[in-house]
Short mmCIF file of C-alpha atoms in Angstrom, two decimals:
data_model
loop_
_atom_site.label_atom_id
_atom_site.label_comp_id
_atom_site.label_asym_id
_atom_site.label_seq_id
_atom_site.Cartn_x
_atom_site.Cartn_y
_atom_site.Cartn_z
CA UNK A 1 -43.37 -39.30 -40.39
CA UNK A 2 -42.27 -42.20 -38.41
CA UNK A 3 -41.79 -42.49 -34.71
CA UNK A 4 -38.65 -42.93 -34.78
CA UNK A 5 -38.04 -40.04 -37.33
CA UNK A 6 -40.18 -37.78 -34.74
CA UNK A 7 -37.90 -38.52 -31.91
CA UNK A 8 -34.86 -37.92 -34.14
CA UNK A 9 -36.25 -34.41 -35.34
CA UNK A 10 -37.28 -33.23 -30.96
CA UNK A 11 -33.65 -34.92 -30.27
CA UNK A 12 -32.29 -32.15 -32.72
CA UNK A 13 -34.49 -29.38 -31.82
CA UNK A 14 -33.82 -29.69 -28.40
CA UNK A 15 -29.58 -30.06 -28.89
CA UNK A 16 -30.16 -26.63 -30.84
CA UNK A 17 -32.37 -25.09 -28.15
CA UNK A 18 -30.06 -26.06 -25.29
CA UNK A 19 -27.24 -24.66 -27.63
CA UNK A 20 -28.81 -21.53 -28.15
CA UNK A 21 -29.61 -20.74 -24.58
CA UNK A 22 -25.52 -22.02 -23.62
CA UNK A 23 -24.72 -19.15 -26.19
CA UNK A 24 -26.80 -16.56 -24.81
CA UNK A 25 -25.32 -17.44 -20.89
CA UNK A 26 -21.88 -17.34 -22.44
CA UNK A 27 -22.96 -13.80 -24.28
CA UNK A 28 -24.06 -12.28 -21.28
CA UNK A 29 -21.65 -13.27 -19.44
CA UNK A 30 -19.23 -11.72 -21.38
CA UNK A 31 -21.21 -8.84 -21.82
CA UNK A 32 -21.52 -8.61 -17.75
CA UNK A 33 -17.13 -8.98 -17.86
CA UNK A 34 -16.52 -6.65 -20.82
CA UNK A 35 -18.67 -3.71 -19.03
CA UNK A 36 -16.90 -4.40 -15.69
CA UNK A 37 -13.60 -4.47 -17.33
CA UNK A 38 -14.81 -0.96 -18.91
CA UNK A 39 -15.62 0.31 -15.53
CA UNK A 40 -12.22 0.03 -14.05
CA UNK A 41 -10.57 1.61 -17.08
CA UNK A 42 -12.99 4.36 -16.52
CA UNK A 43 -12.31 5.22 -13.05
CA UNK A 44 -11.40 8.32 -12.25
CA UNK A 45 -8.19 9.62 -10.34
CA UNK A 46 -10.10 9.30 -7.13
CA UNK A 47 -10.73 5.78 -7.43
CA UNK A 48 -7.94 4.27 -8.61
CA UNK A 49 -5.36 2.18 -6.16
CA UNK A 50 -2.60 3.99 -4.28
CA UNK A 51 0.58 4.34 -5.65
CA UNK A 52 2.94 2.73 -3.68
CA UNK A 53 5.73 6.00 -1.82
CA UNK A 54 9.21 5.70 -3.34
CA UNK A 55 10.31 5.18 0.00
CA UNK A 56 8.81 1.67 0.49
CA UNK A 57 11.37 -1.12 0.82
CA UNK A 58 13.81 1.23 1.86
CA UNK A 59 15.92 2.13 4.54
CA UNK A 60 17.36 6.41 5.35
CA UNK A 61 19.20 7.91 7.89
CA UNK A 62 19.19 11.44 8.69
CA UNK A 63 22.13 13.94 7.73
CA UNK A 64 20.19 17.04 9.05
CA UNK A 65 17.73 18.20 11.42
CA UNK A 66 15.78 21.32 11.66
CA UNK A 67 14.11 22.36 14.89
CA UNK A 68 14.55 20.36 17.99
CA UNK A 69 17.73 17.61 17.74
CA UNK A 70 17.77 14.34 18.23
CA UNK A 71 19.16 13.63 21.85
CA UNK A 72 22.65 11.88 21.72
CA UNK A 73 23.00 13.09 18.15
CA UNK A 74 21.24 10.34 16.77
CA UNK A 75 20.95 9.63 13.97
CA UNK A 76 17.14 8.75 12.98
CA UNK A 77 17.41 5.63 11.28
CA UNK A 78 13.58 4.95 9.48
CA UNK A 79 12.87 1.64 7.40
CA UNK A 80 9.66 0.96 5.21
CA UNK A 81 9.36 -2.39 5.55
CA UNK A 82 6.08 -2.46 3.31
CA UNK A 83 3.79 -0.21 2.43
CA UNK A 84 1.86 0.34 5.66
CA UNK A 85 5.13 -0.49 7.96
CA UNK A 86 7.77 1.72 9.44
CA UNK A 87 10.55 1.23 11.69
CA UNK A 88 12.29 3.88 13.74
CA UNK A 89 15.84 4.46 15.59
CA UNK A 90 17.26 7.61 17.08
CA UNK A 91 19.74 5.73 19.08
CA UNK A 92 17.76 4.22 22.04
CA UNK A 93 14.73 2.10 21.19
CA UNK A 94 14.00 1.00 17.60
CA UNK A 95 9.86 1.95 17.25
CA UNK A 96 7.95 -0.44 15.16
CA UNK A 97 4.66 0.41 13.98
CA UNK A 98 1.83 0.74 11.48
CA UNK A 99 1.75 4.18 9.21
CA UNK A 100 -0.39 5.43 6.11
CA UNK A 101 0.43 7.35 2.89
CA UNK A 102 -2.02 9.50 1.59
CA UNK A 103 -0.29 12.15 -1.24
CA UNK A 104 2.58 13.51 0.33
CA UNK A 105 1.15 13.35 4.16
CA UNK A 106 2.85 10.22 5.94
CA UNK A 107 0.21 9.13 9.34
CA UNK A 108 2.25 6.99 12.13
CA UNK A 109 0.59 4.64 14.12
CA UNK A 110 0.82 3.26 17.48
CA UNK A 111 4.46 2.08 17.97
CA UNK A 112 5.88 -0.71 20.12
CA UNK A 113 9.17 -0.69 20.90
CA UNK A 114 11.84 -2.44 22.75
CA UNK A 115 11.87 -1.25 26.30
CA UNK A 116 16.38 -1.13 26.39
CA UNK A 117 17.15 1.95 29.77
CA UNK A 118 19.19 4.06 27.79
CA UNK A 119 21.12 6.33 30.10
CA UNK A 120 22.91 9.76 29.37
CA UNK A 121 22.16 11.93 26.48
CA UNK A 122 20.34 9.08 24.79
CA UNK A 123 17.91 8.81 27.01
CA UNK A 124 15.51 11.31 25.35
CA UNK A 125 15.62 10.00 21.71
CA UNK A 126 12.12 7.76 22.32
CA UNK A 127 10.42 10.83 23.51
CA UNK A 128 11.86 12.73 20.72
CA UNK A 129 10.39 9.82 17.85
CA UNK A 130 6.62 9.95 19.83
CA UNK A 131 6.85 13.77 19.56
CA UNK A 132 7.77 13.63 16.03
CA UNK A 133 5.55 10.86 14.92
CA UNK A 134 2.14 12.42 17.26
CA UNK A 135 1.10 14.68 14.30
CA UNK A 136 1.30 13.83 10.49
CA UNK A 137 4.25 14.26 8.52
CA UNK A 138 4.91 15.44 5.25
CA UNK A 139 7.06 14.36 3.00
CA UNK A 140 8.71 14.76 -0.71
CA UNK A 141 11.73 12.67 -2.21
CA UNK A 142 14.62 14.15 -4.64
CA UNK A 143 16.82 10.90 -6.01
CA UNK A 144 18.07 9.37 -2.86
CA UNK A 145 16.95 11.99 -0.06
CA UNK A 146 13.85 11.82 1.77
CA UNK A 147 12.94 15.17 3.40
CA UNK A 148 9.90 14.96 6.32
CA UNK A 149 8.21 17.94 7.79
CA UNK A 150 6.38 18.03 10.94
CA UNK A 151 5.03 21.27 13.54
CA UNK A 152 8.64 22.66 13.64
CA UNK A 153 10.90 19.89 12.50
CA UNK A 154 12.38 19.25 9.16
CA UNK A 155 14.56 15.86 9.05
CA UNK A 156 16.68 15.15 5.70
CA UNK A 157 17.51 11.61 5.06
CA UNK A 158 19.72 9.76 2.77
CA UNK A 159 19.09 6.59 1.49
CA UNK A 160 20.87 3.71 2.93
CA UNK A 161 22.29 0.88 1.12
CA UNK A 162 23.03 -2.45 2.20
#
């Protein structure tokens, strides 16, 4: 064998070498994607995403109150903005704020607000929303109503369309 042929035979055994080891980096690669791609079709309940409430996106306003009313008459007016937002008005102060959604147990945040004097009857609606929103809610939806529970309040909303 000739020089030239030798070079020509190491010039195709090393194309075919460096090709086999591409295909076993491409192999095991997809390997390392097909198992991970297993793994999140074979999480459990527990470790799959949150759904995101029905409520999200929306606005309500309340038709009924159980327990202690809303001062002025209200009524509560509560927007999800996203799904960790909320936005609040009883007919004072509209209450901004971050909130969580675990199941069917709503968590408010802190809340800013605007800081309007609201004289007369109105003038106890903010301390009303803090009072509401200081322990967790829950909460269920039937078609367009939006019912929240909290220590000895029960608030039924209607959703509002714009």
């Amino acid at each position: 064998m000739s020089l030239g042929d030798r070079r020509q035979t190491a010039r195709v055994l090393h194309t075919a070498r460096e090709h086999r080891i591409s295909l076993r980096i491409v192999a095991l690669v997809s390997a390392v994607l097909f198992v991970s791609g297993l793994g999140a079709f074979a999480a459990g309940p527990g470790d799959a995403a949150p759904a995101v409430p029905p409520f999200v996106g929306k606005s309500y306003s309340s038709t009924a109150v159980t327990g202690p009313q809303i001062p002025g008459g209200g009524p509560l007016q509560l927007t999800f903005t996203a799904a960790n937002r909320i936005s609040l008005f009883a007919g004072c102060n509209r209450h901004v704020g971050e909130m969580t959604v675990e199941g069917s147990v709503l968590r408010v945040g802190s809340l800013a607000s605007t800081m309007m004097a609201c004289p007369g009857p109105r003038a106890g609606a903010d301390e009303w929303i803090t009072t509401l929103t200081r322990d967790p809610l829950t909460w269920y939806s039937v078609g367009h109503a939006l019912v929240l529970s909290g220590p000895g309040t029960q608030i039924l909303l209607t959703e509002k369309y714009s």
